[in-house]
mmCIF file of C-alpha atoms and ligand atoms in Angstrom:
data_model
loop_
_atom_site.group_PDB
_atom_site.id
_atom_site.type_symbol
_atom_site.label_atom_id
_atom_site.label_comp_id
_atom_site.label_asym_id
_atom_site.label_seq_id
_atom_site.Cartn_x
_atom_site.Cartn_y
_atom_site.Cartn_z
ATOM 1 C CA UNK A 251 0.000 0.000 0.000
ATOM 2 C CA UNK A 252 1.245 3.481 -0.862
ATOM 3 C CA UNK A 253 -0.125 6.729 0.612
ATOM 4 C CA UNK A 254 0.167 9.788 -1.597
ATOM 5 C CA UNK A 255 0.097 13.016 0.458
ATOM 6 C CA UNK A 256 -1.427 16.161 -0.961
ATOM 7 C CA UNK A 257 0.990 18.974 -1.954
ATOM 8 C CA UNK A 258 -0.495 21.099 0.821
ATOM 9 C CA UNK A 259 -0.069 18.523 3.584
ATOM 10 C CA UNK A 260 1.950 19.571 6.614
ATOM 11 C CA UNK A 261 4.737 17.835 8.532
ATOM 12 C CA UNK A 262 2.216 17.237 11.303
ATOM 13 C CA UNK A 263 -0.080 15.392 8.828
ATOM 14 C CA UNK A 264 2.815 13.196 7.738
ATOM 15 C CA UNK A 265 3.809 12.475 11.349
ATOM 16 C CA UNK A 266 0.212 11.533 12.200
ATOM 17 C CA UNK A 267 0.087 9.042 9.325
ATOM 18 C CA UNK A 268 3.446 7.577 10.297
ATOM 19 C CA UNK A 269 2.246 7.149 13.887
ATOM 20 C CA UNK A 270 -0.968 5.426 12.743
ATOM 21 C CA UNK A 271 1.014 3.099 10.513
ATOM 22 C CA UNK A 272 3.413 2.172 13.312
ATOM 23 C CA UNK A 273 0.510 1.632 15.707
ATOM 24 C CA UNK A 274 -0.981 -0.831 13.207
ATOM 25 C CA UNK A 275 2.257 -2.811 13.281
ATOM 26 C CA UNK A 276 3.632 -1.673 9.897
ATOM 27 C CA UNK A 277 6.684 0.317 9.000
ATOM 28 C CA UNK A 278 6.274 3.614 7.129
ATOM 29 C CA UNK A 279 8.840 4.455 4.475
ATOM 30 C CA UNK A 280 8.591 8.191 3.830
ATOM 31 C CA UNK A 281 9.934 9.581 0.533
ATOM 32 C CA UNK A 282 9.800 13.348 0.279
ATOM 33 C CA UNK A 283 9.579 14.302 -3.394
ATOM 34 C CA UNK A 284 9.805 17.793 -4.834
ATOM 35 C CA UNK A 285 6.054 18.347 -4.847
ATOM 36 C CA UNK A 286 4.650 15.425 -2.901
ATOM 37 C CA UNK A 287 5.435 13.063 -0.111
ATOM 38 C CA UNK A 288 4.799 9.361 -0.623
ATOM 39 C CA UNK A 289 4.548 6.975 2.298
ATOM 40 C CA UNK A 290 5.115 3.314 1.468
ATOM 41 C CA UNK A 291 3.856 0.745 3.947
ATOM 42 C CA UNK A 292 6.034 -2.233 4.700
ATOM 43 C CA UNK A 293 4.587 -5.153 6.651
ATOM 44 C CA UNK A 294 1.167 -6.659 7.126
ATOM 45 C CA UNK A 295 -1.243 -3.929 6.105
ATOM 46 C CA UNK A 296 -4.273 -6.007 7.097
ATOM 47 C CA UNK A 297 -5.151 -3.765 10.048
ATOM 48 C CA UNK A 298 -5.201 -0.586 7.952
ATOM 49 C CA UNK A 299 -8.155 0.138 5.725
ATOM 50 C CA UNK A 300 -7.955 2.340 2.689
ATOM 51 C CA UNK A 301 -10.991 4.346 3.776
ATOM 52 C CA UNK A 302 -9.562 5.101 7.258
ATOM 53 C CA UNK A 303 -6.344 6.319 5.710
ATOM 54 C CA UNK A 304 -8.142 8.375 3.067
ATOM 55 C CA UNK A 305 -10.028 10.141 5.852
ATOM 56 C CA UNK A 306 -6.834 11.387 7.498
ATOM 57 C CA UNK A 307 -5.676 14.969 7.064
ATOM 58 C CA UNK A 308 -3.333 15.665 4.148
ATOM 59 C CA UNK A 309 -3.978 12.383 2.318
ATOM 60 C CA UNK A 310 -4.556 12.768 -1.418
ATOM 61 C CA UNK A 311 -4.782 9.122 -2.361
ATOM 62 C CA UNK A 312 -4.176 5.605 -1.130
ATOM 63 C CA UNK A 313 -2.943 3.186 -3.767
ATOM 64 C CA UNK A 314 -3.111 -0.507 -3.207
ATOM 65 C CA UNK A 315 -0.224 -1.867 -5.203
ATOM 66 C CA UNK A 316 -1.775 -4.828 -6.947
ATOM 67 C CA UNK A 317 1.489 -6.586 -7.576
ATOM 68 C CA UNK A 318 4.171 -7.100 -4.996
ATOM 69 C CA UNK A 319 6.715 -7.074 -7.760
ATOM 70 C CA UNK A 320 7.253 -3.809 -9.542
ATOM 71 C CA UNK A 321 10.652 -3.888 -11.228
ATOM 72 C CA UNK A 322 10.017 -7.191 -12.972
ATOM 73 C CA UNK A 323 6.375 -6.421 -13.752
ATOM 74 C CA UNK A 324 5.271 -5.684 -17.284
ATOM 75 C CA UNK A 325 2.916 -2.927 -16.063
ATOM 76 C CA UNK A 326 5.499 -0.188 -16.441
ATOM 77 C CA UNK A 327 7.758 -1.980 -18.917
ATOM 78 C CA UNK A 328 5.639 -3.056 -21.854
ATOM 79 C CA UNK A 329 8.465 -4.257 -24.076
ATOM 80 C CA UNK A 330 9.663 -7.756 -23.239
ATOM 81 C CA UNK A 331 13.353 -7.793 -22.277
ATOM 82 C CA UNK A 332 16.266 -9.580 -23.857
ATOM 83 C CA UNK A 333 19.008 -10.730 -21.498
ATOM 84 C CA UNK A 334 22.487 -11.115 -23.021
ATOM 85 C CA UNK A 335 24.632 -13.964 -21.776
ATOM 86 C CA UNK A 336 28.223 -13.850 -23.014
ATOM 87 C CA UNK A 337 27.003 -12.306 -26.289
ATOM 88 C CA UNK A 338 24.026 -14.692 -26.663
ATOM 89 C CA UNK A 339 20.491 -13.275 -26.516
ATOM 90 C CA UNK A 340 17.666 -14.776 -24.468
ATOM 91 C CA UNK A 341 14.458 -12.959 -25.256
ATOM 92 C CA UNK A 342 11.476 -12.542 -27.536
ATOM 93 C CA UNK A 343 13.249 -12.654 -30.924
ATOM 94 C CA UNK A 344 15.036 -15.928 -30.436
ATOM 95 C CA UNK A 345 14.916 -19.468 -29.099
ATOM 96 C CA UNK A 346 18.058 -20.115 -27.086
ATOM 97 C CA UNK A 347 19.136 -23.643 -26.294
ATOM 98 C CA UNK A 348 21.225 -24.143 -23.164
ATOM 99 C CA UNK A 349 22.476 -27.730 -22.889
ATOM 100 C CA UNK A 350 25.071 -29.776 -21.100
ATOM 101 C CA UNK A 351 25.518 -32.180 -18.222
ATOM 102 C CA UNK A 352 23.490 -31.913 -15.054
ATOM 103 C CA UNK A 353 26.771 -32.032 -13.109
ATOM 104 C CA UNK A 354 30.375 -31.470 -14.093
ATOM 105 C CA UNK A 355 32.052 -34.811 -13.346
ATOM 106 C CA UNK A 356 35.289 -34.845 -15.345
ATOM 107 C CA UNK A 357 36.938 -32.682 -18.000
ATOM 108 C CA UNK A 358 36.404 -35.395 -20.621
ATOM 109 C CA UNK A 359 32.703 -35.851 -19.761
ATOM 110 C CA UNK A 360 32.041 -32.077 -19.779
ATOM 111 C CA UNK A 361 33.855 -31.530 -23.070
ATOM 112 C CA UNK A 362 32.014 -34.432 -24.728
ATOM 113 C CA UNK A 363 28.676 -33.147 -23.428
ATOM 114 C CA UNK A 364 29.507 -29.625 -24.639
ATOM 115 C CA UNK A 365 30.345 -30.913 -28.121
ATOM 116 C CA UNK A 366 27.041 -32.818 -28.148
ATOM 117 C CA UNK A 367 25.240 -29.674 -26.955
ATOM 118 C CA UNK A 368 26.786 -27.654 -29.764
ATOM 119 C CA UNK A 369 25.810 -30.295 -32.320
ATOM 120 C CA UNK A 370 22.241 -30.105 -30.996
ATOM 121 C CA UNK A 371 22.134 -26.334 -31.621
ATOM 122 C CA UNK A 372 23.007 -25.025 -28.166
ATOM 123 C CA UNK A 373 24.346 -21.496 -27.789
ATOM 124 C CA UNK A 374 25.156 -21.865 -24.087
ATOM 125 C CA UNK A 375 26.621 -24.673 -21.982
ATOM 126 C CA UNK A 376 25.043 -25.751 -18.702
ATOM 127 C CA UNK A 377 26.742 -27.778 -15.959
ATOM 128 C CA UNK A 378 26.655 -27.770 -12.179
ATOM 129 C CA UNK A 379 29.835 -27.519 -10.106
ATOM 130 C CA UNK A 380 27.824 -26.982 -6.921
ATOM 131 C CA UNK A 381 24.880 -29.367 -6.783
ATOM 132 C CA UNK A 382 21.940 -28.917 -4.398
ATOM 133 C CA UNK A 383 21.188 -32.600 -3.763
ATOM 134 C CA UNK A 384 18.206 -33.853 -1.828
ATOM 135 C CA UNK A 385 20.334 -36.558 -0.197
ATOM 136 C CA UNK A 386 23.471 -35.515 1.690
ATOM 137 C CA UNK A 387 25.090 -38.755 0.478
ATOM 138 C CA UNK A 388 24.618 -37.944 -3.212
ATOM 139 C CA UNK A 389 27.375 -36.361 -5.346
ATOM 140 C CA UNK A 390 27.575 -32.711 -4.310
ATOM 141 C CA UNK A 391 29.632 -31.440 -7.249
ATOM 142 C CA UNK A 392 33.313 -30.712 -7.762
ATOM 143 C CA UNK A 393 33.162 -27.136 -6.465
ATOM 144 C CA UNK A 394 35.815 -24.768 -7.795
ATOM 145 C CA UNK A 395 37.564 -27.605 -9.654
ATOM 146 C CA UNK A 396 34.299 -27.992 -11.600
ATOM 147 C CA UNK A 397 34.240 -24.277 -12.378
ATOM 148 C CA UNK A 398 37.775 -24.524 -13.775
ATOM 149 C CA UNK A 399 36.676 -27.408 -16.011
ATOM 150 C CA UNK A 400 33.747 -25.330 -17.264
ATOM 151 C CA UNK A 401 36.025 -22.377 -18.006
ATOM 152 C CA UNK A 402 38.368 -24.673 -19.906
ATOM 153 C CA UNK A 403 35.553 -26.200 -21.923
ATOM 154 C CA UNK A 404 34.231 -22.698 -22.708
ATOM 155 C CA UNK A 405 37.678 -21.907 -24.063
ATOM 156 C CA UNK A 406 37.663 -25.048 -26.218
ATOM 157 C CA UNK A 407 34.096 -24.847 -27.539
ATOM 158 C CA UNK A 408 33.277 -21.118 -27.418
ATOM 159 C CA UNK A 409 30.085 -21.802 -25.459
ATOM 160 C CA UNK A 410 29.439 -19.355 -22.578
ATOM 161 C CA UNK A 411 28.575 -21.124 -19.326
ATOM 162 C CA UNK A 412 25.552 -21.283 -17.042
ATOM 163 C CA UNK A 413 26.220 -22.781 -13.624
ATOM 164 C CA UNK A 414 24.472 -22.981 -10.291
ATOM 165 C CA UNK A 415 25.346 -21.222 -7.056
ATOM 166 C CA UNK A 416 23.860 -22.558 -3.835
ATOM 167 C CA UNK A 417 25.546 -20.500 -1.124
ATOM 168 C CA UNK A 418 25.657 -16.682 -0.815
ATOM 169 C CA UNK A 419 29.290 -17.021 0.281
ATOM 170 C CA UNK A 420 30.211 -18.542 -3.121
ATOM 171 C CA UNK A 421 28.479 -15.966 -5.316
ATOM 172 C CA UNK A 422 31.589 -13.898 -6.111
ATOM 173 C CA UNK A 423 33.647 -16.998 -6.848
ATOM 174 C CA UNK A 424 31.007 -18.569 -9.125
ATOM 175 C CA UNK A 425 30.399 -15.210 -10.823
ATOM 176 C CA UNK A 426 34.107 -14.922 -11.594
ATOM 177 C CA UNK A 427 33.790 -18.035 -13.830
ATOM 178 C CA UNK A 428 30.157 -18.058 -14.993
ATOM 179 C CA UNK A 429 28.483 -16.135 -17.794
ATOM 180 C CA UNK A 430 25.117 -16.676 -16.094
ATOM 181 C CA UNK A 431 24.427 -17.779 -12.519
ATOM 182 C CA UNK A 432 21.701 -20.320 -11.873
ATOM 183 C CA UNK A 433 19.531 -20.264 -8.770
ATOM 184 C CA UNK A 434 17.827 -23.641 -8.490
ATOM 185 C CA UNK A 435 14.323 -24.641 -7.533
ATOM 186 C CA UNK A 436 15.327 -25.464 -3.945
ATOM 187 C CA UNK A 437 16.773 -21.996 -3.459
ATOM 188 C CA UNK A 438 14.073 -19.889 -5.092
ATOM 189 C CA UNK A 439 13.184 -18.440 -1.714
ATOM 190 C CA UNK A 440 16.694 -18.345 -0.282
ATOM 191 C CA UNK A 441 16.459 -14.591 0.143
ATOM 192 C CA UNK A 442 20.087 -14.103 1.183
ATOM 193 C CA UNK A 443 21.168 -15.888 -2.005
ATOM 194 C CA UNK A 444 18.746 -13.854 -4.151
ATOM 195 C CA UNK A 445 20.108 -10.621 -2.717
ATOM 196 C CA UNK A 446 23.684 -11.794 -3.215
ATOM 197 C CA UNK A 447 23.156 -12.645 -6.906
ATOM 198 C CA UNK A 448 21.321 -9.338 -7.247
ATOM 199 C CA UNK A 449 24.540 -7.609 -6.266
ATOM 200 C CA UNK A 450 26.793 -9.087 -8.954
ATOM 201 C CA UNK A 451 27.083 -7.950 -12.538
ATOM 202 C CA UNK A 452 26.207 -11.279 -14.152
ATOM 203 C CA UNK A 453 22.838 -12.442 -15.501
ATOM 204 C CA UNK A 454 20.871 -14.789 -13.270
ATOM 205 C CA UNK A 455 18.630 -17.688 -14.266
ATOM 206 C CA UNK A 456 15.995 -18.114 -11.580
ATOM 207 C CA UNK A 457 14.255 -21.475 -11.599
ATOM 208 C CA UNK A 458 10.730 -21.686 -10.306
ATOM 209 C CA UNK A 459 10.440 -23.252 -6.856
ATOM 210 C CA UNK A 460 8.819 -26.668 -7.206
ATOM 211 C CA UNK A 461 6.115 -25.569 -4.754
ATOM 212 C CA UNK A 462 5.998 -21.907 -5.710
ATOM 213 C CA UNK A 463 3.106 -20.010 -7.204
ATOM 214 C CA UNK A 464 3.814 -17.733 -10.146
ATOM 215 C CA UNK A 465 3.421 -14.712 -7.876
ATOM 216 C CA UNK A 466 5.965 -16.087 -5.385
ATOM 217 C CA UNK A 467 8.338 -16.761 -8.267
ATOM 218 C CA UNK A 468 8.021 -13.184 -9.506
ATOM 219 C CA UNK A 469 8.529 -11.828 -6.005
ATOM 220 C CA UNK A 470 11.711 -13.908 -5.769
ATOM 221 C CA UNK A 471 12.855 -12.296 -9.026
ATOM 222 C CA UNK A 472 12.001 -8.911 -7.516
ATOM 223 C CA UNK A 473 14.521 -9.594 -4.710
ATOM 224 C CA UNK A 474 17.240 -9.891 -7.364
ATOM 225 C CA UNK A 475 16.013 -6.848 -9.293
ATOM 226 C CA UNK A 476 15.750 -4.755 -6.147
ATOM 227 C CA UNK A 477 19.507 -5.119 -5.688
ATOM 228 C CA UNK A 478 20.021 -3.572 -9.109
ATOM 229 C CA UNK A 479 20.364 -6.663 -11.307
ATOM 230 C CA UNK A 480 17.630 -6.769 -13.934
ATOM 231 C CA UNK A 481 19.360 -9.361 -16.101
ATOM 232 C CA UNK A 482 17.107 -12.163 -14.946
ATOM 233 C CA UNK A 483 15.902 -15.158 -16.953
ATOM 234 C CA UNK A 484 13.010 -17.101 -15.458
ATOM 235 C CA UNK A 485 12.963 -20.881 -15.890
ATOM 236 C CA UNK A 486 9.853 -23.034 -15.555
ATOM 237 C CA UNK A 487 11.107 -26.476 -14.468
ATOM 238 C CA UNK A 488 7.974 -28.276 -13.358
ATOM 239 C CA UNK A 489 6.038 -28.169 -10.131
ATOM 240 C CA UNK A 490 5.021 -30.782 -7.588
ATOM 241 C CA UNK A 491 1.575 -32.183 -8.075
ATOM 242 C CA UNK A 492 -0.226 -35.362 -7.017
ATOM 243 C CA UNK A 493 1.039 -37.022 -10.212
ATOM 244 C CA UNK A 494 3.784 -39.603 -9.673
ATOM 245 C CA UNK A 495 4.278 -40.824 -13.254
ATOM 246 C CA UNK A 496 6.590 -37.874 -13.879
ATOM 247 C CA UNK A 497 9.194 -36.325 -11.594
ATOM 248 C CA UNK A 498 7.370 -32.974 -11.724
ATOM 249 C CA UNK A 499 4.494 -31.622 -13.782
ATOM 250 C CA UNK A 500 5.556 -29.113 -16.421
ATOM 251 C CA UNK A 501 3.314 -26.094 -15.936
ATOM 252 C CA UNK A 502 3.268 -25.135 -19.601
ATOM 253 C CA UNK A 503 0.650 -22.436 -19.052
ATOM 254 C CA UNK A 504 3.136 -20.643 -16.800
ATOM 255 C CA UNK A 505 5.073 -19.573 -19.911
ATOM 256 C CA UNK A 506 2.472 -17.254 -21.511
ATOM 257 C CA UNK A 507 1.118 -16.325 -18.074
ATOM 258 C CA UNK A 508 4.480 -15.081 -16.834
ATOM 259 C CA UNK A 509 5.280 -13.435 -20.163
ATOM 260 C CA UNK A 510 2.097 -11.417 -19.739
ATOM 261 C CA UNK A 511 2.877 -10.459 -16.125
ATOM 262 C CA UNK A 512 6.605 -9.810 -16.458
ATOM 263 C CA UNK A 513 8.941 -8.385 -19.088
ATOM 264 C CA UNK A 514 11.628 -10.963 -18.218
ATOM 265 C CA UNK A 515 12.480 -13.810 -20.606
ATOM 266 C CA UNK A 516 10.992 -17.194 -19.726
ATOM 267 C CA UNK A 517 12.661 -20.470 -20.627
ATOM 268 C CA UNK A 518 11.656 -24.084 -19.963
ATOM 269 C CA UNK A 519 13.586 -27.026 -18.519
ATOM 270 C CA UNK A 520 11.954 -30.155 -19.992
ATOM 271 C CA UNK A 521 14.608 -32.394 -18.383
ATOM 272 C CA UNK A 522 13.886 -31.657 -14.736
ATOM 273 C CA UNK A 523 10.147 -31.322 -15.450
ATOM 274 C CA UNK A 524 9.522 -34.845 -16.654
ATOM 275 C CA UNK A 525 12.641 -36.454 -15.200
ATOM 276 C CA UNK A 526 12.450 -39.008 -18.022
ATOM 277 C CA UNK A 527 14.453 -39.071 -21.258
ATOM 278 C CA UNK A 528 11.424 -40.042 -23.381
ATOM 279 C CA UNK A 529 9.565 -36.903 -22.296
ATOM 280 C CA UNK A 530 12.315 -34.356 -22.906
ATOM 281 C CA UNK A 531 11.863 -33.845 -26.652
ATOM 282 C CA UNK A 532 8.030 -33.788 -26.637
ATOM 283 C CA UNK A 533 8.100 -31.234 -23.795
ATOM 284 C CA UNK A 534 10.780 -29.233 -25.632
ATOM 285 C CA UNK A 535 8.499 -29.070 -28.703
ATOM 286 C CA UNK A 536 5.562 -27.968 -26.552
ATOM 287 C CA UNK A 537 7.662 -25.273 -24.871
ATOM 288 C CA UNK A 538 8.910 -23.916 -28.192
ATOM 289 C CA UNK A 539 5.413 -23.940 -29.674
ATOM 290 C CA UNK A 540 3.954 -22.040 -26.736
ATOM 291 C CA UNK A 541 6.555 -19.293 -27.104
ATOM 292 C CA UNK A 542 9.268 -20.055 -24.548
ATOM 293 C CA UNK A 543 12.334 -17.863 -25.044
ATOM 294 C CA UNK A 544 14.615 -20.840 -24.633
ATOM 295 C CA UNK A 545 15.217 -24.342 -23.345
ATOM 296 C CA UNK A 546 17.674 -25.822 -20.881
ATOM 297 C CA UNK A 547 18.337 -29.514 -21.447
ATOM 298 C CA UNK A 548 20.504 -32.180 -19.771
ATOM 299 C CA UNK A 549 22.922 -34.033 -22.055
ATOM 300 C CA UNK A 550 25.420 -36.734 -21.066
ATOM 301 C CA UNK A 551 27.821 -38.851 -23.143
ATOM 302 C CA UNK A 552 27.121 -41.904 -20.931
ATOM 303 C CA UNK A 553 23.861 -41.400 -19.025
ATOM 304 C CA UNK A 554 24.044 -44.843 -17.398
ATOM 305 C CA UNK A 555 27.220 -43.740 -15.602
ATOM 306 C CA UNK A 556 26.056 -40.210 -14.765
ATOM 307 C CA UNK A 557 26.555 -39.137 -11.148
ATOM 308 C CA UNK A 558 23.383 -37.067 -11.302
ATOM 309 C CA UNK A 559 20.099 -37.266 -13.227
ATOM 310 C CA UNK A 560 21.210 -39.832 -15.836
ATOM 311 C CA UNK A 561 17.609 -40.975 -16.410
ATOM 312 C CA UNK A 562 16.689 -37.669 -18.029
ATOM 313 C CA UNK A 563 19.900 -36.975 -19.969
ATOM 314 C CA UNK A 564 19.759 -36.994 -23.758
ATOM 315 C CA UNK A 565 22.412 -38.883 -25.706
ATOM 316 C CA UNK A 566 23.029 -40.546 -29.102
ATOM 317 C CA UNK A 567 20.068 -40.292 -31.476
ATOM 318 C CA UNK A 568 18.258 -37.890 -29.154
ATOM 319 C CA UNK A 569 20.923 -35.292 -29.953
ATOM 320 C CA UNK A 570 20.248 -35.544 -33.684
ATOM 321 C CA UNK A 571 16.530 -35.253 -33.017
ATOM 322 C CA UNK A 572 17.067 -32.213 -30.810
ATOM 323 C CA UNK A 573 19.169 -30.619 -33.572
ATOM 324 C CA UNK A 574 16.290 -31.216 -35.995
ATOM 325 C CA UNK A 575 13.801 -29.655 -33.569
ATOM 326 C CA UNK A 576 16.059 -26.630 -33.052
ATOM 327 C CA UNK A 577 16.388 -26.150 -36.805
ATOM 328 C CA UNK A 578 12.679 -26.298 -37.600
ATOM 329 C CA UNK A 579 10.640 -25.331 -34.560
ATOM 330 C CA UNK A 580 11.936 -21.816 -33.723
ATOM 331 C CA UNK A 581 11.129 -20.471 -37.232
ATOM 332 C CA UNK A 582 7.619 -21.937 -36.921
ATOM 333 C CA UNK A 583 7.259 -19.978 -33.684
ATOM 334 C CA UNK A 584 8.474 -16.817 -35.480
ATOM 335 C CA UNK A 585 11.923 -16.864 -33.906
ATOM 336 C CA UNK A 586 15.524 -17.370 -34.932
ATOM 337 C CA UNK A 587 17.627 -19.944 -33.152
ATOM 338 C CA UNK A 588 20.251 -18.135 -31.081
ATOM 339 C CA UNK A 589 23.801 -18.987 -32.092
ATOM 340 C CA UNK A 590 26.921 -19.282 -29.951
ATOM 341 C CA UNK A 591 28.990 -16.091 -30.023
ATOM 342 C CA UNK A 592 31.618 -16.061 -32.738
ATOM 343 C CA UNK A 593 35.053 -15.745 -31.122
ATOM 344 C CA UNK A 594 35.880 -12.200 -30.092
ATOM 345 C CA UNK A 595 32.352 -10.818 -30.612
ATOM 346 C CA UNK A 596 30.588 -8.487 -28.219
ATOM 347 C CA UNK A 597 26.893 -8.401 -27.339
ATOM 348 C CA UNK A 598 26.340 -5.850 -30.105
ATOM 349 C CA UNK A 599 27.935 -8.093 -32.693
ATOM 350 C CA UNK A 600 25.752 -10.846 -31.298
ATOM 351 C CA UNK A 601 22.716 -8.691 -32.101
ATOM 352 C CA UNK A 602 23.867 -8.285 -35.657
ATOM 353 C CA UNK A 603 24.375 -12.004 -35.920
ATOM 354 C CA UNK A 604 20.797 -12.545 -34.808
ATOM 355 C CA UNK A 605 19.410 -9.888 -37.138
ATOM 356 C CA UNK A 606 21.560 -11.329 -39.923
ATOM 357 C CA UNK A 607 20.024 -14.724 -39.287
ATOM 358 C CA UNK A 608 16.659 -13.090 -39.932
ATOM 359 C CA UNK A 609 13.535 -13.454 -37.884
ATOM 360 C CA UNK A 610 11.971 -16.694 -38.876
ATOM 361 C CA UNK A 611 14.869 -17.746 -41.109
ATOM 362 C CA UNK A 612 15.816 -21.415 -40.955
ATOM 363 C CA UNK A 613 18.998 -21.799 -38.898
HETATM 364 C C1 PEP B 935 19.708 -28.377 -12.329
HETATM 365 O O1 PEP B 935 19.353 -27.670 -13.282
HETATM 366 O O2 PEP B 935 20.755 -29.006 -12.316
HETATM 367 C C2 PEP B 935 18.834 -28.466 -11.149
HETATM 368 C C3 PEP B 935 19.290 -28.921 -9.981
HETATM 369 O O3 PEP B 935 17.588 -28.057 -11.405
HETATM 370 P P1 PEP B 935 16.380 -27.753 -10.397
HETATM 371 O O4 PEP B 935 16.893 -26.715 -9.455
HETATM 372 O O5 PEP B 935 15.314 -27.272 -11.314
HETATM 373 O O6 PEP B 935 16.050 -29.062 -9.733
HETATM 374 MN MN1 MN B 936 19.764 -32.166 -12.448
#
């Protein structure tokens, strides 16, 4: 709730409002503008009614802010945003494939997976060095050694890297290697982590919490934006439902819903949604058709030996099929497939590359 004071209101009027707000258990945040004073209310505003506040001296208007997210909302930012990751666009003009292993295990495995990702049409490489595992006995990732492998593989393949950070204390370290930081489903409401990634100058991919509503997801994004980082990519990765045939239920309707509510790009993770290899490509097609701005897909050279999520990793013929989908589906959805940056290019040159590819042109 925001109280707009009239230009003729006095200091005493403002103090009286602030006192009433404090008495109701909220915190007033008073901003004195050139012509008006605005009082924002922080806290549970349940005990304050709009009509009571309107009746107080000096009050011009009381605005109930419909959305609790402002910076990421589309209300005041009609154009949908494009986020640039190492010279690769993620946004409304393109379909961007991010692919790679769930976890970085060895240099050889990561390089093989990156080559497969590139062959499938990926512009960005994914791979976790810090893994948020449900079991404390499961492989937790290689840590900084994994980040060094990713940096090496980026050097060898030219694919910018997307990698997860799970601890606010590691944000600077991970950001020093990554082209985009990933905040996973289990950390969507880790507010200290959200604020920490909001304070670094690298794009952030924010996965939807498996139990989170769309509004909670957007408020989590607002935490990042509020710290000054608006380079946020939202990722729908499936939610928990009563269904047990799939690992999660892909909430496909979240894609257009969030694109209407927020200007941020929205991508889909068909791997973690279904949790099953046979579902990844059908879900990827559905996501592209519905207008997702990109896909993030698990790939592994030897899924049977994977230390994490082998059951959902694409390999072999699936890679050729994914390449076919990436060549044909984005143009059908009115988009160009995003390409990896050509060596030495900047974001601007990346733009030209995309424009050169032509909206709707076959890749
Ligand atoms: C991942 O992408 O490796 C991952 C752990 O995903 P999620 O947070 O969606 O489970
Ligand atoms: Mn995984």
